[in-house]
């Protein structure tokens, strides 16, 4: 049975609504070599773990985890989720988990592997343990899964009933991932400030104020420490940046809820998945999406702060290697039709882009998407 006390849930009853927030995992274990604790943590929750991983991380689960589980008399099986967190993969995994008589799901890998594991656990009403193998996203923390098509196009997200029961963040394991994944994680995490401040910066609810301020703190940590961290893999400052991208980024959506989570940067990411497929990774597209959002604020509102923030980000991106324009995402030869497809998807009625405090026309979004590196034309008035 799932641990009924594994997730910290804050609920607030008002005269018009009941709000339930999935704030954090039941337990977070972090440090170098902490993967060795996985068997005892899993054994508290079940005896037949079903391990979900990606094609690239399947070896880790088979070579590292299964022997550990066997030594604790845990009967495990490892399965790859395939090409994406898509409906066909989810269906196949649910069937395989039932055949294994799984009583706990263990997710091992990047964001899509963890999203898949969390969603399978949610659908089967089983506990879940997340073990990230890179710092590319905060998926190991959150009560949210994104579902894509088999070709990598974003379809929808699913709010889960709770955060993972246990999150195991092993710095030694994270250090084996390509540096590109941490760079992408920095891009995904720093978006929290630019999105939450726009969607929720004016709100007065205590937890939302806390979430927005945490997003500001997260931004400042990444500005100050990212370049040094990327030059000193495994160091203390590197660990602090990993904590920021995997853990602190998850706190913001947990405290602030959906309205604090995503705005235009993630909406642009979703649109790009319909033309870019698997050519770039999540945080890279989100980082580019921040520039698009700031460009929209600059063009439509005449926002000088947005113009200054975009220029600041362009320098930061150049320093650590985040994409500044479509060409950096492998879309230098994008056609007008493809650009329009991405923009139209970003502007769908249920898109988070509508959390912006102004309306965005298709032509305006397309113009912003091709001018993310434009020099600022705004002047401060005396």
PDB file of N, CA and C in Angstrom, residues 35-97:
ATOM      1  N   UNK A  35      22.951   6.266  -3.507  1.00  0.00           N
ATOM      2  CA  UNK A  35      22.187   5.247  -4.222  1.00  0.00           C
ATOM      3  C   UNK A  35      22.179   3.927  -3.448  1.00  0.00           C
ATOM      4  N   UNK A  36      23.171   3.755  -2.583  1.00  0.00           N
ATOM      5  CA  UNK A  36      23.256   2.526  -1.790  1.00  0.00           C
ATOM      6  C   UNK A  36      22.102   2.386  -0.814  1.00  0.00           C
ATOM      7  N   UNK A  37      21.384   3.475  -0.558  1.00  0.00           N
ATOM      8  CA  UNK A  37      20.259   3.425   0.379  1.00  0.00           C
ATOM      9  C   UNK A  37      18.961   2.967  -0.274  1.00  0.00           C
ATOM     10  N   UNK A  38      18.982   2.796  -1.598  1.00  0.00           N
ATOM     11  CA  UNK A  38      17.729   2.587  -2.323  1.00  0.00           C
ATOM     12  C   UNK A  38      16.998   1.318  -1.885  1.00  0.00           C
ATOM     13  N   UNK A  39      17.740   0.256  -1.609  1.00  0.00           N
ATOM     14  CA  UNK A  39      17.076  -1.009  -1.266  1.00  0.00           C
ATOM     15  C   UNK A  39      16.276  -0.875   0.021  1.00  0.00           C
ATOM     16  N   UNK A  40      16.868  -0.249   1.030  1.00  0.00           N
ATOM     17  CA  UNK A  40      16.155  -0.116   2.307  1.00  0.00           C
ATOM     18  C   UNK A  40      14.948   0.797   2.169  1.00  0.00           C
ATOM     19  N   UNK A  41      15.067   1.848   1.324  1.00  0.00           N
ATOM     20  CA  UNK A  41      13.944   2.758   1.122  1.00  0.00           C
ATOM     21  C   UNK A  41      12.810   2.066   0.361  1.00  0.00           C
ATOM     22  N   UNK A  42      13.171   1.306  -0.644  1.00  0.00           N
ATOM     23  CA  UNK A  42      12.159   0.582  -1.417  1.00  0.00           C
ATOM     24  C   UNK A  42      11.498  -0.478  -0.554  1.00  0.00           C
ATOM     25  N   UNK A  43      12.275  -1.151   0.268  1.00  0.00           N
ATOM     26  CA  UNK A  43      11.742  -2.223   1.105  1.00  0.00           C
ATOM     27  C   UNK A  43      10.701  -1.724   2.104  1.00  0.00           C
ATOM     28  N   UNK A  44      10.755  -0.444   2.457  1.00  0.00           N
ATOM     29  CA  UNK A  44       9.744   0.118   3.354  1.00  0.00           C
ATOM     30  C   UNK A  44       8.380   0.222   2.666  1.00  0.00           C
ATOM     31  N   UNK A  45       8.412   0.246   1.330  1.00  0.00           N
ATOM     32  CA  UNK A  45       7.200   0.525   0.562  1.00  0.00           C
ATOM     33  C   UNK A  45       6.673  -0.674  -0.217  1.00  0.00           C
ATOM     34  N   UNK A  46       7.534  -1.632  -0.512  1.00  0.00           N
ATOM     35  CA  UNK A  46       7.091  -2.779  -1.297  1.00  0.00           C
ATOM     36  C   UNK A  46       8.183  -3.827  -1.415  1.00  0.00           C
ATOM     37  N   UNK A  47       7.855  -4.934  -2.066  1.00  0.00           N
ATOM     38  CA  UNK A  47       8.813  -6.036  -2.235  1.00  0.00           C
ATOM     39  C   UNK A  47       9.014  -6.418  -3.694  1.00  0.00           C
ATOM     40  N   UNK A  48       8.194  -5.852  -4.591  1.00  0.00           N
ATOM     41  CA  UNK A  48       8.285  -6.210  -6.004  1.00  0.00           C
ATOM     42  C   UNK A  48       8.418  -4.924  -6.846  1.00  0.00           C
ATOM     43  N   UNK A  49       9.604  -4.302  -6.805  1.00  0.00           N
ATOM     44  CA  UNK A  49       9.785  -3.044  -7.541  1.00  0.00           C
ATOM     45  C   UNK A  49       9.775  -3.232  -9.055  1.00  0.00           C
ATOM     46  N   UNK A  50       9.107  -2.319  -9.712  1.00  0.00           N
ATOM     47  CA  UNK A  50       9.058  -2.271 -11.177  1.00  0.00           C
ATOM     48  C   UNK A  50       9.838  -1.026 -11.575  1.00  0.00           C
ATOM     49  N   UNK A  51      10.996  -1.221 -12.203  1.00  0.00           N
ATOM     50  CA  UNK A  51      11.919  -0.124 -12.484  1.00  0.00           C
ATOM     51  C   UNK A  51      11.680   0.402 -13.896  1.00  0.00           C
ATOM     52  N   UNK A  52      11.369   1.679 -14.004  1.00  0.00           N
ATOM     53  CA  UNK A  52      11.149   2.337 -15.294  1.00  0.00           C
ATOM     54  C   UNK A  52      12.346   3.241 -15.579  1.00  0.00           C
ATOM     55  N   UNK A  53      12.947   3.048 -16.740  1.00  0.00           N
ATOM     56  CA  UNK A  53      14.092   3.873 -17.119  1.00  0.00           C
ATOM     57  C   UNK A  53      14.062   4.114 -18.612  1.00  0.00           C
ATOM     58  N   UNK A  54      14.999   4.926 -19.099  1.00  0.00           N
ATOM     59  CA  UNK A  54      15.126   5.160 -20.523  1.00  0.00           C
ATOM     60  C   UNK A  54      16.090   4.174 -21.151  1.00  0.00           C
ATOM     61  N   UNK A  55      16.152   4.184 -22.462  1.00  0.00           N
ATOM     62  CA  UNK A  55      17.050   3.260 -23.149  1.00  0.00           C
ATOM     63  C   UNK A  55      18.499   3.456 -22.719  1.00  0.00           C
ATOM     64  N   UNK A  56      18.875   4.715 -22.466  1.00  0.00           N
ATOM     65  CA  UNK A  56      20.267   5.006 -22.116  1.00  0.00           C
ATOM     66  C   UNK A  56      20.576   4.687 -20.659  1.00  0.00           C
ATOM     67  N   UNK A  57      19.573   4.640 -19.816  1.00  0.00           N
ATOM     68  CA  UNK A  57      19.813   4.385 -18.395  1.00  0.00           C
ATOM     69  C   UNK A  57      19.373   2.983 -17.971  1.00  0.00           C
ATOM     70  N   UNK A  58      18.933   2.186 -18.917  1.00  0.00           N
ATOM     71  CA  UNK A  58      18.501   0.821 -18.582  1.00  0.00           C
ATOM     72  C   UNK A  58      19.647   0.022 -17.978  1.00  0.00           C
ATOM     73  N   UNK A  59      20.869   0.249 -18.484  1.00  0.00           N
ATOM     74  CA  UNK A  59      22.025  -0.475 -17.952  1.00  0.00           C
ATOM     75  C   UNK A  59      22.256  -0.161 -16.482  1.00  0.00           C
ATOM     76  N   UNK A  60      22.001   1.109 -16.089  1.00  0.00           N
ATOM     77  CA  UNK A  60      22.196   1.488 -14.692  1.00  0.00           C
ATOM     78  C   UNK A  60      21.267   0.692 -13.793  1.00  0.00           C
ATOM     79  N   UNK A  61      20.015   0.604 -14.211  1.00  0.00           N
ATOM     80  CA  UNK A  61      19.051  -0.108 -13.377  1.00  0.00           C
ATOM     81  C   UNK A  61      19.333  -1.609 -13.341  1.00  0.00           C
ATOM     82  N   UNK A  62      19.770  -2.155 -14.468  1.00  0.00           N
ATOM     83  CA  UNK A  62      20.022  -3.589 -14.521  1.00  0.00           C
ATOM     84  C   UNK A  62      21.325  -3.969 -13.818  1.00  0.00           C
ATOM     85  N   UNK A  63      22.368  -3.141 -13.987  1.00  0.00           N
ATOM     86  CA  UNK A  63      23.686  -3.482 -13.438  1.00  0.00           C
ATOM     87  C   UNK A  63      23.868  -3.011 -11.999  1.00  0.00           C
ATOM     88  N   UNK A  64      23.201  -1.910 -11.631  1.00  0.00           N
ATOM     89  CA  UNK A  64      23.408  -1.345 -10.294  1.00  0.00           C
ATOM     90  C   UNK A  64      22.268  -1.656  -9.339  1.00  0.00           C
ATOM     91  N   UNK A  65      21.032  -1.418  -9.782  1.00  0.00           N
ATOM     92  CA  UNK A  65      19.917  -1.542  -8.859  1.00  0.00           C
ATOM     93  C   UNK A  65      19.474  -2.986  -8.623  1.00  0.00           C
ATOM     94  N   UNK A  66      19.354  -3.753  -9.699  1.00  0.00           N
ATOM     95  CA  UNK A  66      18.822  -5.107  -9.515  1.00  0.00           C
ATOM     96  C   UNK A  66      19.668  -5.971  -8.580  1.00  0.00           C
ATOM     97  N   UNK A  67      21.023  -5.916  -8.657  1.00  0.00           N
ATOM     98  CA  UNK A  67      21.807  -6.693  -7.678  1.00  0.00           C
ATOM     99  C   UNK A  67      21.573  -6.226  -6.242  1.00  0.00           C
ATOM    100  N   UNK A  68      21.406  -4.902  -6.051  1.00  0.00           N
ATOM    101  CA  UNK A  68      21.126  -4.376  -4.711  1.00  0.00           C
ATOM    102  C   UNK A  68      19.790  -4.909  -4.217  1.00  0.00           C
ATOM    103  N   UNK A  69      18.799  -4.885  -5.090  1.00  0.00           N
ATOM    104  CA  UNK A  69      17.471  -5.370  -4.705  1.00  0.00           C
ATOM    105  C   UNK A  69      17.494  -6.869  -4.402  1.00  0.00           C
ATOM    106  N   UNK A  70      18.217  -7.615  -5.211  1.00  0.00           N
ATOM    107  CA  UNK A  70      18.284  -9.065  -5.000  1.00  0.00           C
ATOM    108  C   UNK A  70      18.911  -9.403  -3.655  1.00  0.00           C
ATOM    109  N   UNK A  71      19.892  -8.604  -3.262  1.00  0.00           N
ATOM    110  CA  UNK A  71      20.547  -8.848  -1.974  1.00  0.00           C
ATOM    111  C   UNK A  71      19.595  -8.619  -0.800  1.00  0.00           C
ATOM    112  N   UNK A  72      18.550  -7.836  -1.043  1.00  0.00           N
ATOM    113  CA  UNK A  72      17.541  -7.568  -0.012  1.00  0.00           C
ATOM    114  C   UNK A  72      16.270  -8.390  -0.239  1.00  0.00           C
ATOM    115  N   UNK A  73      16.371  -9.384  -1.126  1.00  0.00           N
ATOM    116  CA  UNK A  73      15.250 -10.261  -1.452  1.00  0.00           C
ATOM    117  C   UNK A  73      14.053  -9.476  -1.999  1.00  0.00           C
ATOM    118  N   UNK A  74      14.364  -8.466  -2.781  1.00  0.00           N
ATOM    119  CA  UNK A  74      13.335  -7.712  -3.499  1.00  0.00           C
ATOM    120  C   UNK A  74      13.293  -8.236  -4.927  1.00  0.00           C
ATOM    121  N   UNK A  75      12.117  -8.542  -5.414  1.00  0.00           N
ATOM    122  CA  UNK A  75      11.975  -9.138  -6.741  1.00  0.00           C
ATOM    123  C   UNK A  75      11.674  -8.017  -7.745  1.00  0.00           C
ATOM    124  N   UNK A  76      12.694  -7.614  -8.488  1.00  0.00           N
ATOM    125  CA  UNK A  76      12.569  -6.456  -9.371  1.00  0.00           C
ATOM    126  C   UNK A  76      12.672  -6.852 -10.829  1.00  0.00           C
ATOM    127  N   UNK A  77      12.153  -5.957 -11.681  1.00  0.00           N
ATOM    128  CA  UNK A  77      12.305  -6.082 -13.118  1.00  0.00           C
ATOM    129  C   UNK A  77      12.518  -4.680 -13.679  1.00  0.00           C
ATOM    130  N   UNK A  78      13.371  -4.560 -14.692  1.00  0.00           N
ATOM    131  CA  UNK A  78      13.668  -3.267 -15.297  1.00  0.00           C
ATOM    132  C   UNK A  78      13.109  -3.204 -16.709  1.00  0.00           C
ATOM    133  N   UNK A  79      12.414  -2.106 -17.028  1.00  0.00           N
ATOM    134  CA  UNK A  79      11.794  -1.937 -18.342  1.00  0.00           C
ATOM    135  C   UNK A  79      12.057  -0.520 -18.837  1.00  0.00           C
ATOM    136  N   UNK A  80      12.388  -0.390 -20.128  1.00  0.00           N
ATOM    137  CA  UNK A  80      12.546   0.936 -20.718  1.00  0.00           C
ATOM    138  C   UNK A  80      11.185   1.497 -21.118  1.00  0.00           C
ATOM    139  N   UNK A  81      11.022   2.809 -20.938  1.00  0.00           N
ATOM    140  CA  UNK A  81       9.755   3.420 -21.350  1.00  0.00           C
ATOM    141  C   UNK A  81       9.696   3.637 -22.855  1.00  0.00           C
ATOM    142  N   UNK A  82      10.809   3.436 -23.544  1.00  0.00           N
ATOM    143  CA  UNK A  82      10.807   3.546 -25.004  1.00  0.00           C
ATOM    144  C   UNK A  82      11.214   4.921 -25.493  1.00  0.00           C
ATOM    145  N   UNK A  83      10.498   5.421 -26.484  1.00  0.00           N
ATOM    146  CA  UNK A  83      10.923   6.661 -27.134  1.00  0.00           C
ATOM    147  C   UNK A  83      10.451   7.906 -26.402  1.00  0.00           C
ATOM    148  N   UNK A  84       9.367   7.808 -25.631  1.00  0.00           N
ATOM    149  CA  UNK A  84       8.840   9.001 -24.982  1.00  0.00           C
ATOM    150  C   UNK A  84       7.810   8.619 -23.929  1.00  0.00           C
ATOM    151  N   UNK A  85       7.463   9.599 -23.093  1.00  0.00           N
ATOM    152  CA  UNK A  85       6.351   9.426 -22.149  1.00  0.00           C
ATOM    153  C   UNK A  85       5.070   9.638 -22.940  1.00  0.00           C
ATOM    154  N   UNK A  86       4.676   8.607 -23.682  1.00  0.00           N
ATOM    155  CA  UNK A  86       3.512   8.709 -24.563  1.00  0.00           C
ATOM    156  C   UNK A  86       2.467   7.667 -24.149  1.00  0.00           C
ATOM    157  N   UNK A  87       1.270   7.787 -24.696  1.00  0.00           N
ATOM    158  CA  UNK A  87       0.166   6.933 -24.277  1.00  0.00           C
ATOM    159  C   UNK A  87       0.436   5.457 -24.546  1.00  0.00           C
ATOM    160  N   UNK A  88       1.085   5.156 -25.669  1.00  0.00           N
ATOM    161  CA  UNK A  88       1.387   3.753 -25.972  1.00  0.00           C
ATOM    162  C   UNK A  88       2.365   3.168 -24.957  1.00  0.00           C
ATOM    163  N   UNK A  89       3.387   3.948 -24.587  1.00  0.00           N
ATOM    164  CA  UNK A  89       4.357   3.483 -23.594  1.00  0.00           C
ATOM    165  C   UNK A  89       3.694   3.284 -22.235  1.00  0.00           C
ATOM    166  N   UNK A  90       2.849   4.232 -21.855  1.00  0.00           N
ATOM    167  CA  UNK A  90       2.164   4.138 -20.566  1.00  0.00           C
ATOM    168  C   UNK A  90       1.293   2.885 -20.497  1.00  0.00           C
ATOM    169  N   UNK A  91       0.587   2.598 -21.572  1.00  0.00           N
ATOM    170  CA  UNK A  91      -0.278   1.414 -21.614  1.00  0.00           C
ATOM    171  C   UNK A  91       0.547   0.138 -21.478  1.00  0.00           C
ATOM    172  N   UNK A  92       1.659   0.066 -22.222  1.00  0.00           N
ATOM    173  CA  UNK A  92       2.509  -1.124 -22.174  1.00  0.00           C
ATOM    174  C   UNK A  92       3.133  -1.303 -20.788  1.00  0.00           C
ATOM    175  N   UNK A  93       3.522  -0.201 -20.167  1.00  0.00           N
ATOM    176  CA  UNK A  93       4.152  -0.284 -18.848  1.00  0.00           C
ATOM    177  C   UNK A  93       3.150  -0.691 -17.774  1.00  0.00           C
ATOM    178  N   UNK A  94       1.935  -0.175 -17.857  1.00  0.00           N
ATOM    179  CA  UNK A  94       0.913  -0.598 -16.898  1.00  0.00           C
ATOM    180  C   UNK A  94       0.677  -2.109 -16.995  1.00  0.00           C
ATOM    181  N   UNK A  95       0.615  -2.612 -18.213  1.00  0.00           N
ATOM    182  CA  UNK A  95       0.396  -4.046 -18.429  1.00  0.00           C
ATOM    183  C   UNK A  95       1.562  -4.852 -17.847  1.00  0.00           C
ATOM    184  N   UNK A  96       2.801  -4.397 -18.131  1.00  0.00           N
ATOM    185  CA  UNK A  96       3.975  -5.116 -17.641  1.00  0.00           C
ATOM    186  C   UNK A  96       4.066  -5.070 -16.122  1.00  0.00           C
ATOM    187  N   UNK A  97       3.712  -3.929 -15.531  1.00  0.00           N
ATOM    188  CA  UNK A  97       3.754  -3.805 -14.071  1.00  0.00           C
ATOM    189  C   UNK A  97       2.747  -4.740 -13.411  1.00  0.00           C
TER     190      UNK A  97
END
